[in-house]
Short mmCIF file of C-alpha atoms in Angstrom, two decimals:
data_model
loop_
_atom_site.label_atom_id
_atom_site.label_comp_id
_atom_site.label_asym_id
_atom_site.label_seq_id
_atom_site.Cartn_x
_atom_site.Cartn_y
_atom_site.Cartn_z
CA UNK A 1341 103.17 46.52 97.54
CA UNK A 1342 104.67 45.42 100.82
CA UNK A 1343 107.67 46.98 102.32
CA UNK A 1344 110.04 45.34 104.68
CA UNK A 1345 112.79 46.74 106.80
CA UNK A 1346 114.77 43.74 107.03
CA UNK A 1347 115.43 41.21 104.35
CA UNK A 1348 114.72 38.78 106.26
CA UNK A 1349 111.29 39.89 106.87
CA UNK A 1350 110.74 39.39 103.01
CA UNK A 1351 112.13 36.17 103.26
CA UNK A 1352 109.49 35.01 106.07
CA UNK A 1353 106.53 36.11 104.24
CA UNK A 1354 107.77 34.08 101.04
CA UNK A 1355 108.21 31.07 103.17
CA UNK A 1356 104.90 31.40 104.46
CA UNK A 1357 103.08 32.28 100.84
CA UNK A 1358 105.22 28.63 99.42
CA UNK A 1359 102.92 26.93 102.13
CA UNK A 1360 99.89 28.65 101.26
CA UNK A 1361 99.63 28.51 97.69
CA UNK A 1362 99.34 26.03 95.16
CA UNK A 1363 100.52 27.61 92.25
CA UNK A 1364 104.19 29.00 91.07
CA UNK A 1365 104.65 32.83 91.37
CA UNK A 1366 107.57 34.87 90.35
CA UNK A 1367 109.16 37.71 92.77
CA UNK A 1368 110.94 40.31 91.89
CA UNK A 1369 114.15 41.20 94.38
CA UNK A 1370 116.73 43.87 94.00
CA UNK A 1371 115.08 47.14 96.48
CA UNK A 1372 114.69 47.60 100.06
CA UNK A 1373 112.31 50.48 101.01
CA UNK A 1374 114.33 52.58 101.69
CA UNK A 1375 116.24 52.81 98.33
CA UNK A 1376 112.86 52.26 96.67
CA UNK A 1377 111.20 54.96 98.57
CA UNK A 1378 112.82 57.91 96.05
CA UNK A 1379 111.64 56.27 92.97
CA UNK A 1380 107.70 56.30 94.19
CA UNK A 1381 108.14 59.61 95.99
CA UNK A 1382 108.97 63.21 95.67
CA UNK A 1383 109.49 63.21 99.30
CA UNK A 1384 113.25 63.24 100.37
CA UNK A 1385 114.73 61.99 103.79
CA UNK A 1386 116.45 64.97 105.44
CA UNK A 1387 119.34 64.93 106.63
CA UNK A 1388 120.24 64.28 110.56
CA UNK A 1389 121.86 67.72 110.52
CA UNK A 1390 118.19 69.66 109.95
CA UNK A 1391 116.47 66.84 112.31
CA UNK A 1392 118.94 67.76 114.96
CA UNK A 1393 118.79 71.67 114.25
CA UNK A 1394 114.69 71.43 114.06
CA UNK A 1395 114.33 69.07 117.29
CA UNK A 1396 116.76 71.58 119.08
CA UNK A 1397 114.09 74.86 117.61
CA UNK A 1398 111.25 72.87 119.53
CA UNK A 1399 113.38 71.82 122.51
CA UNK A 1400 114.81 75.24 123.22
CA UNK A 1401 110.32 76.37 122.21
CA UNK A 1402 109.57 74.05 125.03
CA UNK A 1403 112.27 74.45 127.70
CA UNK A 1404 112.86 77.50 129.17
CA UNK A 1405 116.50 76.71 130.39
CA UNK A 1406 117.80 75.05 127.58
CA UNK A 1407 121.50 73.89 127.23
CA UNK A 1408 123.35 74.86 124.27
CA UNK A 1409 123.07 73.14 121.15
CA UNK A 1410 126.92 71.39 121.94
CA UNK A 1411 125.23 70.16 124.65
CA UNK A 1412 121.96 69.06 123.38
CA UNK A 1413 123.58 67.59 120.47
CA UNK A 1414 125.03 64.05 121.91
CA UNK A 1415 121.41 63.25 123.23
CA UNK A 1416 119.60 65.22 120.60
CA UNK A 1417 120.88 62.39 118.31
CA UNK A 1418 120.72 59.65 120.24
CA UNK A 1419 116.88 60.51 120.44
CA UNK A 1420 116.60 60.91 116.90
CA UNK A 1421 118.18 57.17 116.42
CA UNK A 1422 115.63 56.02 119.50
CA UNK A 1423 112.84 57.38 116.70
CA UNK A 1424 114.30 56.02 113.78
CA UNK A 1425 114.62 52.36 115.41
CA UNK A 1426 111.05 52.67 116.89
CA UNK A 1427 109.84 53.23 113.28
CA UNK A 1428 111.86 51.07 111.70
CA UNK A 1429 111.10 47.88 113.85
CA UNK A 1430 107.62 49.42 114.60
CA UNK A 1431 108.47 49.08 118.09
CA UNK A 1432 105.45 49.99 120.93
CA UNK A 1433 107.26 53.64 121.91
CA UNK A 1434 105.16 53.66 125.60
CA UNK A 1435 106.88 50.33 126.24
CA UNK A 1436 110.23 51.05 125.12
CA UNK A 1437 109.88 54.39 127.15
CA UNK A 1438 108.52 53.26 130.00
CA UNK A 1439 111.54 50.82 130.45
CA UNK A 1440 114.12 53.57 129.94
CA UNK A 1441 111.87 55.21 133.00
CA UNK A 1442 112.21 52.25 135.19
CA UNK A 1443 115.78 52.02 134.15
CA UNK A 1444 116.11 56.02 135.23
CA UNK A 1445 114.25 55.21 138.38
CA UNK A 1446 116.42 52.20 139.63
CA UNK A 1447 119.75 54.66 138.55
CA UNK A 1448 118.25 57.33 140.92
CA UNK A 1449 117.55 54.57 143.95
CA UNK A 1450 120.49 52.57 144.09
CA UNK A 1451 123.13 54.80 142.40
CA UNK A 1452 125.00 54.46 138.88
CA UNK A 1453 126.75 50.77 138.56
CA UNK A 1454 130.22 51.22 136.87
#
């Protein structure tokens, strides 16, 4: 079984198995993974409320200072949407966080650009 996160991704690799083989095949359409992914699992997605509350347990485990979780919560879910997209689009994380440092880094030289 292969999933894709995009239709179109499904799309390219039926384009590319019409040029490869010689015979006629049927495929079956109707589920992306992520509505499949119930039907195969007893696994559920939680819900961005817990993520948020559990990354905000480890945060406040890991920082001594923390802010308050009103405060933590506008970037608390913007990471948690960084993660998702990395998995989704199995982005490289180092490179898509090491450009958010460089971005930091020119911010702190030259100054926030309105």
């Amino acid at each position: 079984m292969h999933c894709f996160s995009e239709q179109e991704g499904g799309s390219l690799l039926l384009e590319y198995l019409a040029a490869e083989l010689k015979k006629t095949y049927m495929v079956a359409f109707g589920h992306n993974y992520q509505r499949s992914f119930p039907d195969i699992s007893k696994l559920r997605p939680a819900e961005n409320e817990i993520l948020l509350f559990e990354l905000y347990r480890i945060y406040r485990s890991l920082k001594n200072n923390a802010e308050s979780f009103d405060e933590f919560y506008y970037w608390g879910d913007m990471l948690l949407n960084d993660f998702d997209d990395i998995d989704k689009y199995l982005a490289d994380p180092s490179k898509l966080f090491r450009n958010v440092s460089d971005l930091k880094e020119i911010d702190q030289q030259f100054g926030a650009i309105d």
